[in-house]
Amino acid sequence: MMRKIYRILLCIIFLFCVIQSQSALNIVDYKSFPSELEILNIKPDILEWGVAGNFLLLDKVDHQLVSIGSLNDLQLVGGFGRRTISFSEPIWVGVSPNGILLVDRLDNKIISLDYRLIYMSETSLEPRIYPELAAIDKWGTVYMYSSQYHSIFSFKQGSLKKIPHIDLKRYDNIDYCLSQIIINEQGDIGVLGCDNSVHIFSRHGEYKNSYYPVVDNAEFLVPLRNDWLVFNKIGDGQSILLNKKLEIPEVSIPILDIKSMNRSVAVLSKDHILILNAQIK
């Protein structure tokens, strides 16, 4: 009898240790959208961390940019000319050291706003690359992918470098269809292909490595400290370097976008933002 109890205790301890050592995404906060978004029929599909606890939400269909404050206060800009600024085809928004930048693919330009979403300036892109994907590093350089050139260009200090930062045509293992580009804290550039492949380049554009995670229909590439995470819309995920399985809580499925900051991961769903703390061991 005592031996049986001892074995049960050993099993419990073993299971506890396994659970503790597994990857974890712990819920830190749940931010419901203000009712004004539903009233205005704004349905954001792109999320970005803002400043001072704010989040930036971009509705690519209705061409609206929204800033949600820590107290759910709203600031809006865009929307088919209904306000002082209108966008033709916004594809990305991000925070730079000097304000907020928005990339408009159809107009082939970058629009600069201050942190209150007040218009400051805009810059036309030459050559005309018509970017489809974009990301920004912590130094303020914007990297934009152009399918027309199948290359990633860099935009720094108000100017687009004419020579591609990364010419993806040089790499036979990189698909012509890309889902996302993203930058980690070290400045490494991550490229997620539509074929579920992940390709990493250094800040200077040098090829580093490729990975092939076992996540079906991966759409989101998320840098986290020294690792990279991939997720699909139904919340299945994987830590690439540590090869750990991850899952987003069902409350936020289907997922519209995912962005990270330090160890925090923000998940955009249809009516809320879920904040998670990542503990991957």
PDB file of C-alpha atoms in Angstrom:
ATOM      1  CA  MET A   1       0.000   0.000   0.000  1.00  0.00           C
ATOM      2  CA  MET A   2       2.761   2.417   0.973  1.00  0.00           C
ATOM      3  CA  ARG A   3       4.681   1.522  -2.181  1.00  0.00           C
ATOM      4  CA  LYS A   4       1.597   2.312  -4.300  1.00  0.00           C
ATOM      5  CA  ILE A   5       1.158   5.693  -2.605  1.00  0.00           C
ATOM      6  CA  TYR A   6       4.843   6.408  -3.116  1.00  0.00           C
ATOM      7  CA  ARG A   7       4.548   5.659  -6.843  1.00  0.00           C
ATOM      8  CA  ILE A   8       1.500   7.924  -7.136  1.00  0.00           C
ATOM      9  CA  LEU A   9       3.371  10.741  -5.413  1.00  0.00           C
ATOM     10  CA  LEU A  10       6.329  10.264  -7.752  1.00  0.00           C
ATOM     11  CA  CYS A  11       3.985  10.459 -10.750  1.00  0.00           C
ATOM     12  CA  ILE A  12       2.381  13.657  -9.420  1.00  0.00           C
ATOM     13  CA  ILE A  13       5.777  15.254  -8.818  1.00  0.00           C
ATOM     14  CA  PHE A  14       6.954  14.201 -12.277  1.00  0.00           C
ATOM     15  CA  LEU A  15       3.860  15.640 -13.981  1.00  0.00           C
ATOM     16  CA  PHE A  16       4.206  18.878 -12.002  1.00  0.00           C
ATOM     17  CA  CYS A  17       7.830  19.229 -13.104  1.00  0.00           C
ATOM     18  CA  VAL A  18       6.895  18.560 -16.733  1.00  0.00           C
ATOM     19  CA  ILE A  19       4.114  21.153 -16.626  1.00  0.00           C
ATOM     20  CA  GLN A  20       6.415  23.706 -15.020  1.00  0.00           C
ATOM     21  CA  SER A  21       9.091  23.130 -17.666  1.00  0.00           C
ATOM     22  CA  GLN A  22       6.719  23.458 -20.619  1.00  0.00           C
ATOM     23  CA  SER A  23       6.286  26.621 -22.631  1.00  0.00           C
ATOM     24  CA  ALA A  24       3.632  28.914 -21.237  1.00  0.00           C
ATOM     25  CA  LEU A  25       1.670  31.934 -22.396  1.00  0.00           C
ATOM     26  CA  ASN A  26       0.053  33.399 -19.310  1.00  0.00           C
ATOM     27  CA  ILE A  27      -2.816  35.895 -19.528  1.00  0.00           C
ATOM     28  CA  VAL A  28      -1.845  39.271 -18.080  1.00  0.00           C
ATOM     29  CA  ASP A  29      -4.639  41.537 -19.325  1.00  0.00           C
ATOM     30  CA  TYR A  30      -7.807  41.526 -21.427  1.00  0.00           C
ATOM     31  CA  LYS A  31      -8.761  44.800 -23.106  1.00  0.00           C
ATOM     32  CA  SER A  32     -12.252  44.942 -24.600  1.00  0.00           C
ATOM     33  CA  PHE A  33     -12.728  47.400 -27.435  1.00  0.00           C
ATOM     34  CA  PRO A  34     -14.562  50.640 -26.619  1.00  0.00           C
ATOM     35  CA  SER A  35     -18.171  50.623 -27.829  1.00  0.00           C
ATOM     36  CA  GLU A  36     -17.321  53.475 -30.219  1.00  0.00           C
ATOM     37  CA  LEU A  37     -15.484  51.057 -32.521  1.00  0.00           C
ATOM     38  CA  GLU A  38     -18.643  49.041 -33.114  1.00  0.00           C
ATOM     39  CA  ILE A  39     -20.732  52.200 -33.546  1.00  0.00           C
ATOM     40  CA  LEU A  40     -18.265  53.491 -36.164  1.00  0.00           C
ATOM     41  CA  ASN A  41     -18.083  50.029 -37.778  1.00  0.00           C
ATOM     42  CA  ILE A  42     -14.309  49.933 -37.375  1.00  0.00           C
ATOM     43  CA  LYS A  43     -12.913  46.413 -37.619  1.00  0.00           C
ATOM     44  CA  PRO A  44      -9.144  46.521 -37.075  1.00  0.00           C
ATOM     45  CA  ASP A  45      -6.988  43.819 -38.604  1.00  0.00           C
ATOM     46  CA  ILE A  46      -3.504  45.139 -37.737  1.00  0.00           C
ATOM     47  CA  LEU A  47      -2.189  45.701 -34.212  1.00  0.00           C
ATOM     48  CA  GLU A  48       0.882  47.572 -33.019  1.00  0.00           C
ATOM     49  CA  TRP A  49       2.196  48.538 -29.591  1.00  0.00           C
ATOM     50  CA  GLY A  50       1.965  52.300 -29.147  1.00  0.00           C
ATOM     51  CA  VAL A  51       3.518  54.570 -26.518  1.00  0.00           C
ATOM     52  CA  ALA A  52       2.531  55.124 -22.875  1.00  0.00           C
ATOM     53  CA  GLY A  53       0.311  52.045 -22.726  1.00  0.00           C
ATOM     54  CA  ASN A  54      -1.495  52.785 -25.994  1.00  0.00           C
ATOM     55  CA  PHE A  55      -2.245  50.415 -28.854  1.00  0.00           C
ATOM     56  CA  LEU A  56      -2.479  51.304 -32.527  1.00  0.00           C
ATOM     57  CA  LEU A  57      -5.182  49.548 -34.549  1.00  0.00           C
ATOM     58  CA  LEU A  58      -5.421  49.726 -38.330  1.00  0.00           C
ATOM     59  CA  ASP A  59      -8.563  48.845 -40.271  1.00  0.00           C
ATOM     60  CA  LYS A  60      -7.194  48.168 -43.759  1.00  0.00           C
ATOM     61  CA  VAL A  61     -10.671  47.778 -45.283  1.00  0.00           C
ATOM     62  CA  ASP A  62     -12.206  51.000 -43.927  1.00  0.00           C
ATOM     63  CA  HIS A  63      -8.832  52.803 -44.023  1.00  0.00           C
ATOM     64  CA  GLN A  64      -9.027  53.874 -40.373  1.00  0.00           C
ATOM     65  CA  LEU A  65      -6.203  54.251 -37.866  1.00  0.00           C
ATOM     66  CA  VAL A  66      -7.169  54.155 -34.194  1.00  0.00           C
ATOM     67  CA  SER A  67      -5.164  54.764 -31.036  1.00  0.00           C
ATOM     68  CA  ILE A  68      -6.618  53.197 -27.878  1.00  0.00           C
ATOM     69  CA  GLY A  69      -5.281  54.581 -24.606  1.00  0.00           C
ATOM     70  CA  SER A  70      -4.829  52.765 -21.316  1.00  0.00           C
ATOM     71  CA  LEU A  71      -8.227  54.123 -20.196  1.00  0.00           C
ATOM     72  CA  ASN A  72      -9.902  53.107 -23.493  1.00  0.00           C
ATOM     73  CA  ASP A  73      -9.835  56.682 -24.789  1.00  0.00           C
ATOM     74  CA  LEU A  74      -9.874  56.911 -28.585  1.00  0.00           C
ATOM     75  CA  GLN A  75      -8.122  58.914 -31.272  1.00  0.00           C
ATOM     76  CA  LEU A  76      -8.951  58.334 -34.931  1.00  0.00           C
ATOM     77  CA  VAL A  77      -7.616  59.338 -38.317  1.00  0.00           C
ATOM     78  CA  GLY A  78      -8.321  58.310 -41.917  1.00  0.00           C
ATOM     79  CA  GLY A  79     -11.451  56.826 -43.414  1.00  0.00           C
ATOM     80  CA  PHE A  80     -11.977  57.616 -47.116  1.00  0.00           C
ATOM     81  CA  GLY A  81     -11.522  61.358 -46.721  1.00  0.00           C
ATOM     82  CA  ARG A  82     -14.029  61.752 -43.912  1.00  0.00           C
ATOM     83  CA  ARG A  83     -11.340  63.397 -41.798  1.00  0.00           C
ATOM     84  CA  THR A  84      -8.382  65.667 -42.456  1.00  0.00           C
ATOM     85  CA  ILE A  85      -6.249  62.747 -43.696  1.00  0.00           C
ATOM     86  CA  SER A  86      -7.318  59.870 -45.921  1.00  0.00           C
ATOM     87  CA  PHE A  87      -5.467  56.708 -46.893  1.00  0.00           C
ATOM     88  CA  SER A  88      -5.699  54.843 -50.192  1.00  0.00           C
ATOM     89  CA  GLU A  89      -4.343  51.438 -49.150  1.00  0.00           C
ATOM     90  CA  PRO A  90      -2.721  51.423 -45.708  1.00  0.00           C
ATOM     91  CA  ILE A  91      -0.757  48.227 -45.141  1.00  0.00           C
ATOM     92  CA  TRP A  92       1.270  48.931 -41.971  1.00  0.00           C
ATOM     93  CA  VAL A  93       1.613  51.271 -39.021  1.00  0.00           C
ATOM     94  CA  GLY A  94       4.440  51.516 -36.514  1.00  0.00           C
ATOM     95  CA  VAL A  95       6.089  53.703 -33.896  1.00  0.00           C
ATOM     96  CA  SER A  96       9.342  55.498 -34.684  1.00  0.00           C
ATOM     97  CA  PRO A  97      11.527  57.608 -32.355  1.00  0.00           C
ATOM     98  CA  ASN A  98       9.893  60.751 -33.805  1.00  0.00           C
ATOM     99  CA  GLY A  99       6.258  59.713 -34.078  1.00  0.00           C
ATOM    100  CA  ILE A 100       4.011  57.277 -35.905  1.00  0.00           C
ATOM    101  CA  LEU A 101       4.632  56.092 -39.459  1.00  0.00           C
ATOM    102  CA  LEU A 102       2.036  54.646 -41.819  1.00  0.00           C
ATOM    103  CA  VAL A 103       2.811  52.980 -45.153  1.00  0.00           C
ATOM    104  CA  ASP A 104       0.297  53.467 -47.971  1.00  0.00           C
ATOM    105  CA  ARG A 105       0.911  50.922 -50.732  1.00  0.00           C
ATOM    106  CA  LEU A 106      -1.315  52.367 -53.457  1.00  0.00           C
ATOM    107  CA  ASP A 107      -0.060  55.936 -53.004  1.00  0.00           C
ATOM    108  CA  ASN A 108       3.495  54.583 -52.626  1.00  0.00           C
ATOM    109  CA  LYS A 109       4.299  56.822 -49.665  1.00  0.00           C
ATOM    110  CA  ILE A 110       5.024  56.965 -45.947  1.00  0.00           C
ATOM    111  CA  ILE A 111       2.881  59.285 -43.833  1.00  0.00           C
ATOM    112  CA  SER A 112       4.285  60.726 -40.596  1.00  0.00           C
ATOM    113  CA  LEU A 113       1.980  61.491 -37.654  1.00  0.00           C
ATOM    114  CA  ASP A 114       2.713  62.658 -34.153  1.00  0.00           C
ATOM    115  CA  TYR A 115       1.781  60.474 -31.190  1.00  0.00           C
ATOM    116  CA  ARG A 116      -1.700  62.069 -31.112  1.00  0.00           C
ATOM    117  CA  LEU A 117      -2.263  61.031 -34.753  1.00  0.00           C
ATOM    118  CA  ILE A 118      -1.896  64.594 -36.018  1.00  0.00           C
ATOM    119  CA  TYR A 119      -0.505  64.794 -39.554  1.00  0.00           C
ATOM    120  CA  MET A 120       3.088  66.008 -39.857  1.00  0.00           C
ATOM    121  CA  SER A 121       4.417  65.109 -43.308  1.00  0.00           C
ATOM    122  CA  GLU A 122       4.608  62.487 -46.027  1.00  0.00           C
ATOM    123  CA  THR A 123       7.322  61.095 -48.282  1.00  0.00           C
ATOM    124  CA  SER A 124       6.844  59.549 -51.715  1.00  0.00           C
ATOM    125  CA  LEU A 125       8.923  56.436 -52.312  1.00  0.00           C
ATOM    126  CA  GLU A 126      11.357  56.407 -55.217  1.00  0.00           C
ATOM    127  CA  PRO A 127      11.808  54.008 -56.875  1.00  0.00           C
ATOM    128  CA  ARG A 128       8.104  53.200 -56.885  1.00  0.00           C
ATOM    129  CA  ILE A 129       8.191  49.937 -54.972  1.00  0.00           C
ATOM    130  CA  TYR A 130       4.510  49.761 -53.900  1.00  0.00           C
ATOM    131  CA  PRO A 131       5.335  47.938 -50.636  1.00  0.00           C
ATOM    132  CA  GLU A 132       3.095  45.145 -49.389  1.00  0.00           C
ATOM    133  CA  LEU A 133       4.767  44.389 -46.045  1.00  0.00           C
ATOM    134  CA  ALA A 134       6.727  46.550 -43.618  1.00  0.00           C
ATOM    135  CA  ALA A 135       8.447  46.524 -40.232  1.00  0.00           C
ATOM    136  CA  ILE A 136      10.524  48.958 -38.181  1.00  0.00           C
ATOM    137  CA  ASP A 137      13.576  48.427 -35.989  1.00  0.00           C
ATOM    138  CA  LYS A 138      14.243  50.176 -32.684  1.00  0.00           C
ATOM    139  CA  TRP A 139      16.555  52.676 -34.400  1.00  0.00           C
ATOM    140  CA  GLY A 140      13.752  53.922 -36.645  1.00  0.00           C
ATOM    141  CA  THR A 141      14.674  52.264 -39.952  1.00  0.00           C
ATOM    142  CA  VAL A 142      11.633  50.975 -41.843  1.00  0.00           C
ATOM    143  CA  TYR A 143      12.027  47.837 -43.949  1.00  0.00           C
ATOM    144  CA  MET A 144       9.513  47.303 -46.747  1.00  0.00           C
ATOM    145  CA  TYR A 145       8.931  44.275 -48.940  1.00  0.00           C
ATOM    146  CA  SER A 146       8.050  44.825 -52.601  1.00  0.00           C
ATOM    147  CA  SER A 147       6.752  41.804 -54.522  1.00  0.00           C
ATOM    148  CA  GLN A 148       7.420  43.735 -57.726  1.00  0.00           C
ATOM    149  CA  TYR A 149      11.152  43.557 -56.966  1.00  0.00           C
ATOM    150  CA  HIS A 150      10.954  40.520 -54.623  1.00  0.00           C
ATOM    151  CA  SER A 151      13.234  42.543 -52.383  1.00  0.00           C
ATOM    152  CA  ILE A 152      13.291  44.291 -49.019  1.00  0.00           C
ATOM    153  CA  PHE A 153      14.133  48.006 -49.123  1.00  0.00           C
ATOM    154  CA  SER A 154      15.213  50.240 -46.224  1.00  0.00           C
ATOM    155  CA  PHE A 155      13.833  53.698 -45.427  1.00  0.00           C
ATOM    156  CA  LYS A 156      15.926  55.807 -43.074  1.00  0.00           C
ATOM    157  CA  GLN A 157      15.954  59.501 -42.135  1.00  0.00           C
ATOM    158  CA  GLY A 158      13.230  60.314 -44.639  1.00  0.00           C
ATOM    159  CA  SER A 159      14.858  58.617 -47.619  1.00  0.00           C
ATOM    160  CA  LEU A 160      14.405  55.285 -49.395  1.00  0.00           C
ATOM    161  CA  LYS A 161      17.646  53.555 -50.299  1.00  0.00           C
ATOM    162  CA  LYS A 162      17.456  52.724 -54.012  1.00  0.00           C
ATOM    163  CA  ILE A 163      19.518  49.531 -53.762  1.00  0.00           C
ATOM    164  CA  PRO A 164      17.568  46.696 -52.067  1.00  0.00           C
ATOM    165  CA  HIS A 165      18.667  45.949 -48.522  1.00  0.00           C
ATOM    166  CA  ILE A 166      17.930  42.268 -49.189  1.00  0.00           C
ATOM    167  CA  ASP A 167      17.474  40.908 -52.718  1.00  0.00           C
ATOM    168  CA  LEU A 168      15.394  37.786 -52.085  1.00  0.00           C
ATOM    169  CA  LYS A 169      15.798  36.641 -55.694  1.00  0.00           C
ATOM    170  CA  ARG A 170      19.252  35.431 -54.681  1.00  0.00           C
ATOM    171  CA  TYR A 171      17.775  32.721 -52.476  1.00  0.00           C
ATOM    172  CA  ASP A 172      16.165  29.699 -54.138  1.00  0.00           C
ATOM    173  CA  ASN A 173      14.639  28.503 -50.861  1.00  0.00           C
ATOM    174  CA  ILE A 174      12.614  31.691 -50.275  1.00  0.00           C
ATOM    175  CA  ASP A 175       9.132  31.675 -51.754  1.00  0.00           C
ATOM    176  CA  TYR A 176       7.836  34.567 -53.860  1.00  0.00           C
ATOM    177  CA  CYS A 177       4.782  34.690 -51.594  1.00  0.00           C
ATOM    178  CA  LEU A 178       5.525  36.218 -48.175  1.00  0.00           C
ATOM    179  CA  SER A 179       3.171  36.549 -45.205  1.00  0.00           C
ATOM    180  CA  GLN A 180       5.156  38.853 -42.948  1.00  0.00           C
ATOM    181  CA  ILE A 181       8.443  40.564 -42.199  1.00  0.00           C
ATOM    182  CA  ILE A 182       9.327  41.517 -38.629  1.00  0.00           C
ATOM    183  CA  ILE A 183      12.358  42.814 -36.676  1.00  0.00           C
ATOM    184  CA  ASN A 184      13.648  41.592 -33.311  1.00  0.00           C
ATOM    185  CA  GLU A 185      15.428  43.559 -30.577  1.00  0.00           C
ATOM    186  CA  GLN A 186      18.849  42.833 -32.066  1.00  0.00           C
ATOM    187  CA  GLY A 187      17.768  44.186 -35.453  1.00  0.00           C
ATOM    188  CA  ASP A 188      17.572  40.778 -37.135  1.00  0.00           C
ATOM    189  CA  ILE A 189      14.987  40.629 -39.915  1.00  0.00           C
ATOM    190  CA  GLY A 190      12.571  37.701 -39.917  1.00  0.00           C
ATOM    191  CA  VAL A 191      10.745  36.701 -43.095  1.00  0.00           C
ATOM    192  CA  LEU A 192       7.723  34.376 -42.988  1.00  0.00           C
ATOM    193  CA  GLY A 193       6.905  32.665 -46.279  1.00  0.00           C
ATOM    194  CA  CYS A 194       3.459  31.496 -47.334  1.00  0.00           C
ATOM    195  CA  ASP A 195       4.957  27.975 -47.408  1.00  0.00           C
ATOM    196  CA  ASN A 196       5.483  28.094 -43.601  1.00  0.00           C
ATOM    197  CA  SER A 197       9.214  28.738 -43.942  1.00  0.00           C
ATOM    198  CA  VAL A 198      11.030  31.269 -41.740  1.00  0.00           C
ATOM    199  CA  HIS A 199      14.194  32.998 -42.923  1.00  0.00           C
ATOM    200  CA  ILE A 200      16.422  35.146 -40.711  1.00  0.00           C
ATOM    201  CA  PHE A 201      18.732  37.927 -41.891  1.00  0.00           C
ATOM    202  CA  SER A 202      21.058  40.137 -39.888  1.00  0.00           C
ATOM    203  CA  ARG A 203      20.464  43.850 -39.451  1.00  0.00           C
ATOM    204  CA  HIS A 204      22.912  44.412 -42.306  1.00  0.00           C
ATOM    205  CA  GLY A 205      21.033  42.111 -44.672  1.00  0.00           C
ATOM    206  CA  GLU A 206      23.247  39.038 -44.381  1.00  0.00           C
ATOM    207  CA  TYR A 207      21.518  35.658 -44.565  1.00  0.00           C
ATOM    208  CA  LYS A 208      21.710  33.743 -41.265  1.00  0.00           C
ATOM    209  CA  ASN A 209      19.406  30.715 -41.309  1.00  0.00           C
ATOM    210  CA  SER A 210      16.125  29.156 -42.396  1.00  0.00           C
ATOM    211  CA  TYR A 211      13.623  27.167 -40.350  1.00  0.00           C
ATOM    212  CA  TYR A 212      10.597  25.061 -41.205  1.00  0.00           C
ATOM    213  CA  PRO A 213       8.237  24.953 -38.202  1.00  0.00           C
ATOM    214  CA  VAL A 214       5.500  22.318 -38.010  1.00  0.00           C
ATOM    215  CA  VAL A 215       2.583  24.742 -37.671  1.00  0.00           C
ATOM    216  CA  ASP A 216      -0.087  24.454 -40.351  1.00  0.00           C
ATOM    217  CA  ASN A 217      -0.900  27.657 -42.239  1.00  0.00           C
ATOM    218  CA  ALA A 218       1.375  29.888 -40.151  1.00  0.00           C
ATOM    219  CA  GLU A 219       0.522  33.570 -40.619  1.00  0.00           C
ATOM    220  CA  PHE A 220       2.240  35.360 -37.738  1.00  0.00           C
ATOM    221  CA  LEU A 221       5.950  35.598 -36.966  1.00  0.00           C
ATOM    222  CA  VAL A 222       6.680  36.945 -33.484  1.00  0.00           C
ATOM    223  CA  PRO A 223      10.175  37.800 -32.195  1.00  0.00           C
ATOM    224  CA  LEU A 224      10.641  37.108 -28.492  1.00  0.00           C
ATOM    225  CA  ARG A 225      14.006  37.889 -26.920  1.00  0.00           C
ATOM    226  CA  ASN A 226      16.428  35.497 -28.656  1.00  0.00           C
ATOM    227  CA  ASP A 227      13.717  33.276 -30.125  1.00  0.00           C
ATOM    228  CA  TRP A 228      11.102  33.445 -32.873  1.00  0.00           C
ATOM    229  CA  LEU A 229       7.519  32.226 -32.504  1.00  0.00           C
ATOM    230  CA  VAL A 230       5.093  31.295 -35.265  1.00  0.00           C
ATOM    231  CA  PHE A 231       1.303  31.071 -34.958  1.00  0.00           C
ATOM    232  CA  ASN A 232      -1.684  30.411 -37.166  1.00  0.00           C
ATOM    233  CA  LYS A 233      -5.149  31.946 -36.942  1.00  0.00           C
ATOM    234  CA  ILE A 234      -6.507  29.187 -34.696  1.00  0.00           C
ATOM    235  CA  GLY A 235      -3.856  29.732 -32.045  1.00  0.00           C
ATOM    236  CA  ASP A 236      -1.454  26.873 -32.763  1.00  0.00           C
ATOM    237  CA  GLY A 237       2.126  27.994 -32.328  1.00  0.00           C
ATOM    238  CA  GLN A 238       5.728  26.964 -31.983  1.00  0.00           C
ATOM    239  CA  SER A 239       8.931  28.360 -30.558  1.00  0.00           C
ATOM    240  CA  ILE A 240      11.369  27.897 -33.427  1.00  0.00           C
ATOM    241  CA  LEU A 241      14.720  27.771 -31.651  1.00  0.00           C
ATOM    242  CA  LEU A 242      13.524  25.883 -28.565  1.00  0.00           C
ATOM    243  CA  ASN A 243      11.097  23.754 -30.611  1.00  0.00           C
ATOM    244  CA  LYS A 244       8.315  24.153 -28.041  1.00  0.00           C
ATOM    245  CA  LYS A 245       4.619  23.904 -28.795  1.00  0.00           C
ATOM    246  CA  LEU A 246       2.508  26.951 -27.884  1.00  0.00           C
ATOM    247  CA  GLU A 247      -1.205  27.687 -27.795  1.00  0.00           C
ATOM    248  CA  ILE A 248      -3.123  30.962 -27.701  1.00  0.00           C
ATOM    249  CA  PRO A 249      -6.189  30.853 -25.377  1.00  0.00           C
ATOM    250  CA  GLU A 250      -9.400  30.016 -27.240  1.00  0.00           C
ATOM    251  CA  VAL A 251     -11.059  33.256 -26.109  1.00  0.00           C
ATOM    252  CA  SER A 252      -9.007  35.132 -28.741  1.00  0.00           C
ATOM    253  CA  ILE A 253      -9.591  32.797 -31.684  1.00  0.00           C
ATOM    254  CA  PRO A 254      -9.697  33.525 -34.584  1.00  0.00           C
ATOM    255  CA  ILE A 255      -6.547  35.622 -34.338  1.00  0.00           C
ATOM    256  CA  LEU A 256      -6.229  38.719 -36.503  1.00  0.00           C
ATOM    257  CA  ASP A 257      -2.723  39.828 -35.543  1.00  0.00           C
ATOM    258  CA  ILE A 258       0.006  39.219 -32.958  1.00  0.00           C
ATOM    259  CA  LYS A 259       2.798  41.556 -31.875  1.00  0.00           C
ATOM    260  CA  SER A 260       5.423  41.301 -29.130  1.00  0.00           C
ATOM    261  CA  MET A 261       7.278  43.687 -26.852  1.00  0.00           C
ATOM    262  CA  ASN A 262       9.985  42.286 -24.579  1.00  0.00           C
ATOM    263  CA  ARG A 263       8.305  39.228 -22.988  1.00  0.00           C
ATOM    264  CA  SER A 264       4.759  40.449 -23.622  1.00  0.00           C
ATOM    265  CA  VAL A 265       2.650  39.235 -26.532  1.00  0.00           C
ATOM    266  CA  ALA A 266      -0.443  41.167 -27.664  1.00  0.00           C
ATOM    267  CA  VAL A 267      -3.120  39.216 -29.549  1.00  0.00           C
ATOM    268  CA  LEU A 268      -5.707  41.036 -31.654  1.00  0.00           C
ATOM    269  CA  SER A 269      -9.135  39.419 -31.874  1.00  0.00           C
ATOM    270  CA  LYS A 270     -12.394  40.738 -33.314  1.00  0.00           C
ATOM    271  CA  ASP A 271     -13.479  42.588 -30.162  1.00  0.00           C
ATOM    272  CA  HIS A 272     -10.510  42.686 -27.786  1.00  0.00           C
ATOM    273  CA  ILE A 273      -6.760  42.636 -27.246  1.00  0.00           C
ATOM    274  CA  LEU A 274      -5.332  39.851 -25.097  1.00  0.00           C
ATOM    275  CA  ILE A 275      -1.993  40.500 -23.361  1.00  0.00           C
ATOM    276  CA  LEU A 276       0.119  37.446 -22.601  1.00  0.00           C
ATOM    277  CA  ASN A 277       3.403  36.954 -20.779  1.00  0.00           C
ATOM    278  CA  ALA A 278       5.654  34.406 -22.450  1.00  0.00           C
ATOM    279  CA  GLN A 279       7.704  32.057 -20.297  1.00  0.00           C
ATOM    280  CA  ILE A 280       9.463  29.660 -22.621  1.00  0.00           C
ATOM    281  CA  LYS A 281      11.927  27.263 -21.020  1.00  0.00           C
TER     282      LYS A 281
END
